[in-house]
Amino acid sequence: MTEADFLPKTYSGKIIHKKAGWRAPSNIALVKYWGKREPQLPMNPSISFTLDACATTTALTLEEKKSGERFSYEVIFEGTSSEAFRPKIQAFFERIGAYLPFLSEYHMVIETQNSFPHSSGIASSASGMAALALCLMDFERQLKPEMSDTYFYGKASYLARLGSGSACRSIRDSLVVWGNHKEIEGSSDFYGTAYPYDVHPVFKTYHDTILLVHKGQKQVSSTAGHGLMEGHPFAEQRFSQAGENLTRLQPILKEGNLREFMGIVESEALTLHAMMMTSTPYFLVMKPNTLAIINAIWEFRRETNAHVCFTLDAGANVHLLYPEDEKEGVYGFVKDTLLAYCEEGHHICDRVGLGAKKV
């Protein structure tokens, strides 16, 4: 599907049910996306595990329009009216207006909440924008009742991307690719797609324990960080590396080669932070305890041969990835050693999920 496919021509139905609700998960990238071009298109392909426990639940209600503004809406976050999200949501509606023209006819009430504390340092933009996009598609499906599931989820991913790039990987399936890659059939810059090749069963039940090293606001927003890849001295090498790592992952995912998997995942995490540290201006978001956790993981692995590795988003917190059949030993290590490096011992136990669910 292309951008033109998502522009509506005519509607044959009518919106009868004016409230929709979806629960959309966060995701954790294995091969990282860092650097974008307008409108919200990635400079390199990425692949992520969809999570299960870390999710945003959103209810969207359409009401009679109260103002002459093109987009009329209010945001209620965890029971309280919030203005903090308006700039991001306003930009989102401006981007998607041509794809959902009926929105200008209504006042929208957006009620949203996270399954994890807002101050936990887990990015909620991916899950939040994914849940909102799916609610919007519920309304368009009423206007276009012949809509297929393929179109519904494809357009939801397309719209979610326009709110937050990584949100397009939080719609459906367990292992999702975003960004055109010549060796992955169906991959696209415009929306996320299910990884289309064989995946060993070990990766379908993988665990992710998120170690909350720092729960404060990030030093640099992801949007600003992506922008710093423009003119970065190592940008082209990085974009090529990401594509190569995605190619290298294909036999690893098929065969269940955990040692090779860990090597790529950790290298990707450290490369992401290397890009931040060598941009202009440069910045460092890892904390001393981030490094302490990484070193402890490496030591634990040397001592036990456990198949546990780390990855990082654009922040200080550490995602600890490991297979289902090693969860008892690894979680014992978490409790005995790693929680001492977490802010107030806070952590989240998560695992690979299946995508968003209607509520």
mmCIF file of C-alpha atoms in Angstrom:
data_model
loop_
_atom_site.group_PDB
_atom_site.id
_atom_site.type_symbol
_atom_site.label_atom_id
_atom_site.label_comp_id
_atom_site.label_asym_id
_atom_site.label_seq_id
_atom_site.Cartn_x
_atom_site.Cartn_y
_atom_site.Cartn_z
ATOM 1 C CA MET A 1 0.000 0.000 0.000
ATOM 2 C CA THR A 2 1.094 3.569 -0.724
ATOM 3 C CA GLU A 3 0.216 6.954 0.745
ATOM 4 C CA ALA A 4 -2.408 7.472 -1.943
ATOM 5 C CA ASP A 5 -4.208 4.300 -0.857
ATOM 6 C CA PHE A 6 -4.916 5.861 2.527
ATOM 7 C CA LEU A 7 -6.611 8.984 1.143
ATOM 8 C CA PRO A 8 -10.380 8.353 1.288
ATOM 9 C CA LYS A 9 -12.401 8.892 -1.860
ATOM 10 C CA THR A 10 -15.983 8.350 -0.754
ATOM 11 C CA TYR A 11 -17.679 6.958 2.334
ATOM 12 C CA SER A 12 -20.687 4.666 2.102
ATOM 13 C CA GLY A 13 -21.502 4.347 5.802
ATOM 14 C CA LYS A 14 -22.312 6.507 8.804
ATOM 15 C CA ILE A 15 -20.786 6.864 12.255
ATOM 16 C CA ILE A 16 -23.362 5.394 14.637
ATOM 17 C CA HIS A 17 -21.150 4.371 17.572
ATOM 18 C CA LYS A 18 -19.334 7.494 18.723
ATOM 19 C CA LYS A 19 -17.008 5.936 21.290
ATOM 20 C CA ALA A 20 -14.049 3.669 20.598
ATOM 21 C CA GLY A 21 -11.417 2.150 22.861
ATOM 22 C CA TRP A 22 -8.079 0.393 22.277
ATOM 23 C CA ARG A 23 -5.171 -0.847 24.374
ATOM 24 C CA ALA A 24 -1.866 -0.577 22.508
ATOM 25 C CA PRO A 25 1.507 -1.808 23.793
ATOM 26 C CA SER A 26 4.898 -0.184 23.797
ATOM 27 C CA ASN A 27 7.730 -1.860 21.903
ATOM 28 C CA ILE A 28 11.480 -2.266 22.245
ATOM 29 C CA ALA A 29 13.664 -2.017 19.148
ATOM 30 C CA LEU A 30 16.333 -4.641 18.527
ATOM 31 C CA VAL A 31 17.745 -2.808 15.523
ATOM 32 C CA LYS A 32 17.352 0.897 16.303
ATOM 33 C CA TYR A 33 15.777 3.684 14.287
ATOM 34 C CA TRP A 34 17.684 6.941 14.785
ATOM 35 C CA GLY A 35 17.378 9.724 12.249
ATOM 36 C CA LYS A 36 14.342 10.698 10.196
ATOM 37 C CA ARG A 37 13.166 12.829 7.316
ATOM 38 C CA GLU A 38 9.802 14.494 6.924
ATOM 39 C CA PRO A 39 7.093 13.442 7.300
ATOM 40 C CA GLN A 40 8.204 11.036 10.044
ATOM 41 C CA LEU A 41 10.050 8.684 7.703
ATOM 42 C CA PRO A 42 13.001 6.626 8.955
ATOM 43 C CA MET A 43 16.538 6.992 7.657
ATOM 44 C CA ASN A 44 17.147 3.297 8.349
ATOM 45 C CA PRO A 45 15.019 0.182 8.856
ATOM 46 C CA SER A 46 14.355 -1.161 12.354
ATOM 47 C CA ILE A 47 12.813 -4.198 14.008
ATOM 48 C CA SER A 48 11.222 -4.485 17.436
ATOM 49 C CA PHE A 49 9.632 -6.825 19.921
ATOM 50 C CA THR A 50 6.085 -5.804 20.763
ATOM 51 C CA LEU A 51 5.657 -5.746 24.540
ATOM 52 C CA ASP A 52 2.670 -6.876 26.586
ATOM 53 C CA ALA A 53 2.433 -5.255 30.028
ATOM 54 C CA CYS A 54 3.603 -1.740 29.142
ATOM 55 C CA ALA A 55 0.599 -0.321 27.312
ATOM 56 C CA THR A 56 -1.674 2.682 26.883
ATOM 57 C CA THR A 57 -5.455 2.382 26.980
ATOM 58 C CA THR A 58 -7.338 5.133 25.167
ATOM 59 C CA ALA A 59 -11.035 5.859 24.821
ATOM 60 C CA LEU A 60 -12.053 8.361 22.152
ATOM 61 C CA THR A 61 -15.517 9.924 22.123
ATOM 62 C CA LEU A 62 -16.964 12.057 19.322
ATOM 63 C CA GLU A 63 -19.281 14.877 20.377
ATOM 64 C CA GLU A 64 -21.050 17.802 18.783
ATOM 65 C CA LYS A 65 -18.463 20.366 17.800
ATOM 66 C CA LYS A 66 -18.110 23.243 20.254
ATOM 67 C CA SER A 67 -15.818 25.624 18.365
ATOM 68 C CA GLY A 68 -14.888 26.797 14.908
ATOM 69 C CA GLU A 69 -11.379 25.408 15.153
ATOM 70 C CA ARG A 70 -10.420 22.873 12.515
ATOM 71 C CA PHE A 71 -9.641 20.305 15.228
ATOM 72 C CA SER A 72 -11.591 20.539 18.464
ATOM 73 C CA TYR A 73 -10.507 18.205 21.273
ATOM 74 C CA GLU A 74 -9.642 17.795 24.926
ATOM 75 C CA VAL A 75 -7.230 15.378 26.544
ATOM 76 C CA ILE A 76 -7.910 13.662 29.865
ATOM 77 C CA PHE A 77 -4.846 11.832 31.131
ATOM 78 C CA GLU A 78 -5.452 9.381 33.959
ATOM 79 C CA GLY A 79 -8.604 11.197 35.021
ATOM 80 C CA THR A 80 -7.296 14.764 34.878
ATOM 81 C CA SER A 81 -7.639 17.274 32.064
ATOM 82 C CA SER A 82 -4.185 17.848 30.589
ATOM 83 C CA GLU A 83 -2.793 20.601 28.395
ATOM 84 C CA ALA A 84 0.706 19.107 28.288
ATOM 85 C CA PHE A 85 -0.126 16.749 25.427
ATOM 86 C CA ARG A 86 -1.901 19.324 23.240
ATOM 87 C CA PRO A 87 1.077 20.431 21.104
ATOM 88 C CA LYS A 88 1.938 16.845 20.114
ATOM 89 C CA ILE A 89 -1.688 15.883 19.484
ATOM 90 C CA GLN A 90 -2.374 19.094 17.558
ATOM 91 C CA ALA A 91 0.600 18.368 15.281
ATOM 92 C CA PHE A 92 -0.702 14.819 14.850
ATOM 93 C CA PHE A 93 -4.172 15.956 13.796
ATOM 94 C CA GLU A 94 -2.700 18.482 11.374
ATOM 95 C CA ARG A 95 -0.703 15.710 9.718
ATOM 96 C CA ILE A 96 -3.573 13.238 9.435
ATOM 97 C CA GLY A 97 -6.414 15.631 8.526
ATOM 98 C CA ALA A 98 -6.394 14.741 4.832
ATOM 99 C CA TYR A 99 -6.538 11.020 5.637
ATOM 100 C CA LEU A 100 -9.512 11.301 8.032
ATOM 101 C CA PRO A 101 -11.488 14.337 6.807
ATOM 102 C CA PHE A 102 -14.493 13.581 9.025
ATOM 103 C CA LEU A 103 -12.527 14.599 12.144
ATOM 104 C CA SER A 104 -13.151 18.278 11.480
ATOM 105 C CA GLU A 105 -16.878 17.691 12.020
ATOM 106 C CA TYR A 106 -16.573 16.654 15.679
ATOM 107 C CA HIS A 107 -15.282 17.645 19.093
ATOM 108 C CA MET A 108 -13.087 14.807 20.359
ATOM 109 C CA VAL A 109 -12.646 13.733 23.971
ATOM 110 C CA ILE A 110 -9.480 11.688 24.416
ATOM 111 C CA GLU A 111 -9.277 9.747 27.692
ATOM 112 C CA THR A 112 -5.995 7.913 28.124
ATOM 113 C CA GLN A 113 -4.014 6.085 30.763
ATOM 114 C CA ASN A 114 -0.834 4.040 30.971
ATOM 115 C CA SER A 115 -0.319 0.689 32.656
ATOM 116 C CA PHE A 116 3.011 2.015 33.914
ATOM 117 C CA PRO A 117 3.721 5.192 35.915
ATOM 118 C CA HIS A 118 4.021 8.244 33.661
ATOM 119 C CA SER A 119 7.255 9.181 35.443
ATOM 120 C CA SER A 120 8.763 5.720 34.988
ATOM 121 C CA GLY A 121 10.976 6.716 32.102
ATOM 122 C CA ILE A 122 9.224 4.353 29.675
ATOM 123 C CA ALA A 123 8.340 6.220 26.500
ATOM 124 C CA SER A 124 4.570 6.295 26.150
ATOM 125 C CA SER A 125 4.393 8.099 22.797
ATOM 126 C CA ALA A 126 4.534 4.835 20.827
ATOM 127 C CA SER A 127 1.752 3.112 22.755
ATOM 128 C CA GLY A 128 -0.274 6.330 23.103
ATOM 129 C CA MET A 129 -0.259 7.263 19.433
ATOM 130 C CA ALA A 130 -0.917 3.671 18.403
ATOM 131 C CA ALA A 131 -3.987 3.459 20.650
ATOM 132 C CA LEU A 132 -5.292 6.807 19.384
ATOM 133 C CA ALA A 133 -4.778 5.844 15.738
ATOM 134 C CA LEU A 134 -6.700 2.592 16.238
ATOM 135 C CA CYS A 135 -9.608 4.452 17.842
ATOM 136 C CA LEU A 136 -9.721 6.793 14.854
ATOM 137 C CA MET A 137 -9.737 3.840 12.475
ATOM 138 C CA ASP A 138 -12.721 2.350 14.318
ATOM 139 C CA PHE A 139 -14.694 5.426 13.268
ATOM 140 C CA GLU A 140 -13.491 5.315 9.672
ATOM 141 C CA ARG A 141 -14.421 1.644 9.492
ATOM 142 C CA GLN A 142 -18.020 2.617 10.249
ATOM 143 C CA LEU A 143 -17.869 5.017 7.301
ATOM 144 C CA LYS A 144 -16.271 2.343 5.109
ATOM 145 C CA PRO A 145 -17.767 -0.964 6.319
ATOM 146 C CA GLU A 146 -16.197 -2.945 3.464
ATOM 147 C CA MET A 147 -12.717 -2.171 4.866
ATOM 148 C CA SER A 148 -10.454 -5.218 5.170
ATOM 149 C CA ASP A 149 -8.378 -5.992 8.261
ATOM 150 C CA THR A 150 -5.212 -5.570 6.195
ATOM 151 C CA TYR A 151 -6.235 -2.044 5.280
ATOM 152 C CA PHE A 152 -7.475 -1.243 8.795
ATOM 153 C CA TYR A 153 -4.240 -2.189 10.534
ATOM 154 C CA GLY A 154 -2.031 -0.876 7.740
ATOM 155 C CA LYS A 155 -3.629 2.557 7.855
ATOM 156 C CA ALA A 156 -3.629 2.558 11.662
ATOM 157 C CA SER A 157 0.137 1.973 11.557
ATOM 158 C CA TYR A 158 0.526 4.673 8.899
ATOM 159 C CA LEU A 159 -1.395 7.199 11.014
ATOM 160 C CA ALA A 160 0.381 6.234 14.241
ATOM 161 C CA ARG A 161 3.727 6.891 12.530
ATOM 162 C CA LEU A 162 2.668 10.477 11.885
ATOM 163 C CA GLY A 163 2.247 10.952 15.627
ATOM 164 C CA SER A 164 5.365 9.093 16.772
ATOM 165 C CA GLY A 165 7.633 7.161 14.423
ATOM 166 C CA SER A 166 8.025 4.061 16.568
ATOM 167 C CA ALA A 167 4.256 3.967 17.206
ATOM 168 C CA CYS A 168 3.831 2.272 13.829
ATOM 169 C CA ARG A 169 5.488 -0.811 15.387
ATOM 170 C CA SER A 170 2.908 -0.979 18.227
ATOM 171 C CA ILE A 171 -0.179 -1.960 16.244
ATOM 172 C CA ARG A 172 -0.078 -5.668 15.532
ATOM 173 C CA ASP A 173 2.091 -8.808 15.783
ATOM 174 C CA SER A 174 5.075 -9.724 17.958
ATOM 175 C CA LEU A 175 8.048 -8.888 15.753
ATOM 176 C CA VAL A 176 7.600 -5.808 13.580
ATOM 177 C CA VAL A 177 9.756 -4.216 10.884
ATOM 178 C CA TRP A 178 9.573 -0.539 9.976
ATOM 179 C CA GLY A 179 11.544 0.900 7.077
ATOM 180 C CA ASN A 180 12.150 -0.318 3.570
ATOM 181 C CA HIS A 181 14.708 -3.114 3.422
ATOM 182 C CA LYS A 182 15.445 -4.797 0.105
ATOM 183 C CA GLU A 183 15.746 -8.230 1.708
ATOM 184 C CA ILE A 184 12.491 -8.099 3.720
ATOM 185 C CA GLU A 185 9.418 -8.599 1.588
ATOM 186 C CA GLY A 186 6.672 -6.049 2.155
ATOM 187 C CA SER A 187 8.746 -3.739 4.342
ATOM 188 C CA SER A 188 7.877 -0.056 4.055
ATOM 189 C CA ASP A 189 8.937 3.370 5.272
ATOM 190 C CA PHE A 190 5.256 4.289 5.621
ATOM 191 C CA TYR A 191 4.055 1.739 8.186
ATOM 192 C CA GLY A 192 5.162 -1.216 10.267
ATOM 193 C CA THR A 193 4.804 -4.762 8.938
ATOM 194 C CA ALA A 194 4.920 -8.157 10.591
ATOM 195 C CA TYR A 195 8.305 -9.814 10.174
ATOM 196 C CA PRO A 196 7.479 -12.209 7.308
ATOM 197 C CA TYR A 197 9.993 -15.028 7.768
ATOM 198 C CA ASP A 198 10.445 -17.990 10.101
ATOM 199 C CA VAL A 199 11.004 -17.175 13.767
ATOM 200 C CA HIS A 200 12.308 -19.768 16.229
ATOM 201 C CA PRO A 201 9.871 -20.475 19.105
ATOM 202 C CA VAL A 202 12.402 -19.189 21.678
ATOM 203 C CA PHE A 203 11.837 -15.612 20.476
ATOM 204 C CA LYS A 204 8.060 -15.827 20.750
ATOM 205 C CA THR A 205 8.102 -15.984 24.559
ATOM 206 C CA TYR A 206 11.054 -13.692 25.274
ATOM 207 C CA HIS A 207 11.072 -11.691 28.503
ATOM 208 C CA ASP A 208 11.945 -8.033 29.004
ATOM 209 C CA THR A 209 12.597 -6.797 32.532
ATOM 210 C CA ILE A 210 12.867 -3.013 32.437
ATOM 211 C CA LEU A 211 15.257 -1.589 35.031
ATOM 212 C CA LEU A 212 14.290 1.971 35.922
ATOM 213 C CA VAL A 213 17.603 3.696 36.542
ATOM 214 C CA HIS A 214 16.266 7.211 36.094
ATOM 215 C CA LYS A 215 12.605 8.240 36.084
ATOM 216 C CA GLY A 216 13.034 11.936 35.330
ATOM 217 C CA GLN A 217 12.584 13.792 32.058
ATOM 218 C CA LYS A 218 15.104 12.963 29.361
ATOM 219 C CA GLN A 219 17.926 15.435 28.783
ATOM 220 C CA VAL A 220 17.118 15.646 25.069
ATOM 221 C CA SER A 221 13.810 14.744 23.438
ATOM 222 C CA SER A 222 13.788 11.958 20.876
ATOM 223 C CA THR A 223 12.600 14.432 18.236
ATOM 224 C CA ALA A 224 15.610 16.661 18.849
ATOM 225 C CA GLY A 225 17.924 13.651 18.962
ATOM 226 C CA HIS A 226 16.708 12.393 15.597
ATOM 227 C CA GLY A 227 17.304 15.853 14.144
ATOM 228 C CA LEU A 228 20.942 15.763 15.196
ATOM 229 C CA MET A 229 21.559 12.890 12.781
ATOM 230 C CA GLU A 230 21.346 15.408 9.942
ATOM 231 C CA GLY A 231 24.943 16.268 9.154
ATOM 232 C CA HIS A 232 26.248 13.755 11.679
ATOM 233 C CA PRO A 233 29.764 12.640 10.649
ATOM 234 C CA PHE A 234 28.873 8.948 11.077
ATOM 235 C CA ALA A 235 25.271 9.049 9.851
ATOM 236 C CA GLU A 236 25.666 7.189 6.569
ATOM 237 C CA GLN A 237 27.767 4.461 8.166
ATOM 238 C CA ARG A 238 25.144 4.071 10.877
ATOM 239 C CA PHE A 239 22.254 3.812 8.426
ATOM 240 C CA SER A 240 24.145 1.143 6.466
ATOM 241 C CA GLN A 241 25.021 -0.727 9.660
ATOM 242 C CA ALA A 242 21.365 -0.928 10.706
ATOM 243 C CA GLY A 243 20.395 -2.482 7.377
ATOM 244 C CA GLU A 244 23.263 -4.947 7.585
ATOM 245 C CA ASN A 245 22.303 -5.955 11.122
ATOM 246 C CA LEU A 246 18.726 -6.549 10.021
ATOM 247 C CA THR A 247 20.059 -8.848 7.298
ATOM 248 C CA ARG A 248 22.283 -10.665 9.815
ATOM 249 C CA LEU A 249 19.299 -11.198 12.116
ATOM 250 C CA GLN A 250 17.320 -13.256 9.599
ATOM 251 C CA PRO A 251 19.165 -16.590 10.042
ATOM 252 C CA ILE A 252 19.571 -15.869 13.762
ATOM 253 C CA LEU A 253 15.822 -15.463 14.241
ATOM 254 C CA LYS A 254 15.155 -18.599 12.209
ATOM 255 C CA GLU A 255 17.690 -20.814 13.968
ATOM 256 C CA GLY A 256 17.313 -19.465 17.507
ATOM 257 C CA ASN A 257 21.006 -18.566 17.780
ATOM 258 C CA LEU A 258 20.916 -16.707 21.091
ATOM 259 C CA ARG A 259 24.630 -15.863 21.253
ATOM 260 C CA GLU A 260 24.546 -14.123 17.895
ATOM 261 C CA PHE A 261 21.247 -12.462 18.801
ATOM 262 C CA MET A 262 22.718 -10.984 21.983
ATOM 263 C CA GLY A 263 25.734 -9.652 20.119
ATOM 264 C CA ILE A 264 23.664 -7.717 17.589
ATOM 265 C CA VAL A 265 21.181 -6.407 20.158
ATOM 266 C CA GLU A 266 23.849 -5.072 22.521
ATOM 267 C CA SER A 267 25.895 -3.594 19.681
ATOM 268 C CA GLU A 268 22.809 -1.793 18.390
ATOM 269 C CA ALA A 269 22.091 -0.323 21.831
ATOM 270 C CA LEU A 270 25.632 0.953 22.275
ATOM 271 C CA THR A 271 25.757 2.317 18.730
ATOM 272 C CA LEU A 272 22.586 4.312 19.360
ATOM 273 C CA HIS A 273 24.225 5.984 22.339
ATOM 274 C CA ALA A 274 27.467 6.451 20.426
ATOM 275 C CA MET A 275 25.525 8.475 17.858
ATOM 276 C CA MET A 276 24.215 10.712 20.638
ATOM 277 C CA MET A 277 27.675 11.188 22.113
ATOM 278 C CA THR A 278 29.191 12.170 18.758
ATOM 279 C CA SER A 279 26.488 14.509 17.456
ATOM 280 C CA THR A 280 26.709 18.315 17.503
ATOM 281 C CA PRO A 281 25.733 19.254 20.119
ATOM 282 C CA TYR A 282 26.644 15.980 21.840
ATOM 283 C CA PHE A 283 24.803 14.549 24.818
ATOM 284 C CA LEU A 284 25.001 11.636 27.227
ATOM 285 C CA VAL A 285 21.828 10.089 28.646
ATOM 286 C CA MET A 286 23.294 7.004 30.306
ATOM 287 C CA LYS A 287 23.792 7.314 34.058
ATOM 288 C CA PRO A 288 26.517 5.741 36.215
ATOM 289 C CA ASN A 289 24.042 3.046 37.257
ATOM 290 C CA THR A 290 23.283 2.287 33.602
ATOM 291 C CA LEU A 291 26.935 1.371 33.122
ATOM 292 C CA ALA A 292 27.014 -0.524 36.419
ATOM 293 C CA ILE A 293 24.082 -2.672 35.257
ATOM 294 C CA ILE A 294 25.714 -3.362 31.893
ATOM 295 C CA ASN A 295 28.943 -4.473 33.555
ATOM 296 C CA ALA A 296 27.024 -6.626 36.030
ATOM 297 C CA ILE A 297 25.170 -8.311 33.147
ATOM 298 C CA TRP A 298 28.432 -9.100 31.383
ATOM 299 C CA GLU A 299 29.922 -10.525 34.587
ATOM 300 C CA PHE A 300 26.817 -12.635 35.276
ATOM 301 C CA ARG A 301 26.947 -13.965 31.724
ATOM 302 C CA ARG A 302 30.600 -14.914 32.021
ATOM 303 C CA GLU A 303 29.932 -16.763 35.262
ATOM 304 C CA THR A 304 26.740 -18.580 34.287
ATOM 305 C CA ASN A 305 26.606 -18.688 30.459
ATOM 306 C CA ALA A 306 23.071 -17.345 30.767
ATOM 307 C CA HIS A 307 21.455 -16.044 27.577
ATOM 308 C CA VAL A 308 20.702 -12.622 29.003
ATOM 309 C CA CYS A 309 21.498 -9.355 27.258
ATOM 310 C CA PHE A 310 20.603 -5.677 27.470
ATOM 311 C CA THR A 311 19.261 -3.070 25.152
ATOM 312 C CA LEU A 312 18.634 0.640 25.659
ATOM 313 C CA ASP A 313 16.259 3.229 24.294
ATOM 314 C CA ALA A 314 17.298 6.870 24.102
ATOM 315 C CA GLY A 315 17.504 7.108 27.894
ATOM 316 C CA ALA A 316 19.166 5.730 30.998
ATOM 317 C CA ASN A 317 16.908 2.735 31.651
ATOM 318 C CA VAL A 318 17.975 -0.789 30.764
ATOM 319 C CA HIS A 319 15.864 -3.464 29.069
ATOM 320 C CA LEU A 320 17.003 -6.923 30.130
ATOM 321 C CA LEU A 321 16.135 -9.514 27.482
ATOM 322 C CA TYR A 322 16.185 -13.263 28.119
ATOM 323 C CA PRO A 323 14.376 -16.490 27.114
ATOM 324 C CA GLU A 324 11.420 -17.948 28.972
ATOM 325 C CA ASP A 325 13.249 -21.072 30.131
ATOM 326 C CA GLU A 326 15.891 -19.000 31.955
ATOM 327 C CA LYS A 327 13.517 -16.616 33.720
ATOM 328 C CA GLU A 328 13.997 -17.978 37.261
ATOM 329 C CA GLY A 329 17.774 -17.694 37.237
ATOM 330 C CA VAL A 330 17.803 -14.317 35.533
ATOM 331 C CA TYR A 331 15.147 -12.821 37.771
ATOM 332 C CA GLY A 332 17.058 -14.043 40.807
ATOM 333 C CA PHE A 333 20.028 -12.077 39.451
ATOM 334 C CA VAL A 334 17.774 -9.054 38.982
ATOM 335 C CA LYS A 335 16.571 -9.179 42.597
ATOM 336 C CA ASP A 336 19.933 -9.988 44.147
ATOM 337 C CA THR A 337 22.100 -7.606 42.127
ATOM 338 C CA LEU A 338 20.450 -5.261 39.662
ATOM 339 C CA LEU A 339 17.629 -3.711 41.679
ATOM 340 C CA ALA A 340 20.237 -1.960 43.823
ATOM 341 C CA TYR A 341 21.021 0.197 40.768
ATOM 342 C CA CYS A 342 17.385 1.107 40.084
ATOM 343 C CA GLU A 343 15.685 4.226 41.396
ATOM 344 C CA GLU A 344 13.923 3.019 44.566
ATOM 345 C CA GLY A 345 14.299 -0.524 43.207
ATOM 346 C CA HIS A 346 11.657 0.130 40.571
ATOM 347 C CA HIS A 347 11.406 -2.224 37.614
ATOM 348 C CA ILE A 348 8.766 -3.630 35.277
ATOM 349 C CA CYS A 349 8.457 -7.284 34.293
ATOM 350 C CA ASP A 350 7.298 -7.568 30.692
ATOM 351 C CA ARG A 351 7.435 -10.016 27.819
ATOM 352 C CA VAL A 352 6.763 -10.254 24.102
ATOM 353 C CA GLY A 353 3.116 -9.578 23.278
ATOM 354 C CA LEU A 354 0.835 -9.897 20.264
ATOM 355 C CA GLY A 355 -0.131 -6.290 19.587
ATOM 356 C CA ALA A 356 -3.047 -3.981 20.321
ATOM 357 C CA LYS A 357 -6.463 -5.099 21.564
ATOM 358 C CA LYS A 358 -9.867 -3.488 21.240
ATOM 359 C CA VAL A 359 -11.469 -2.653 24.608
#
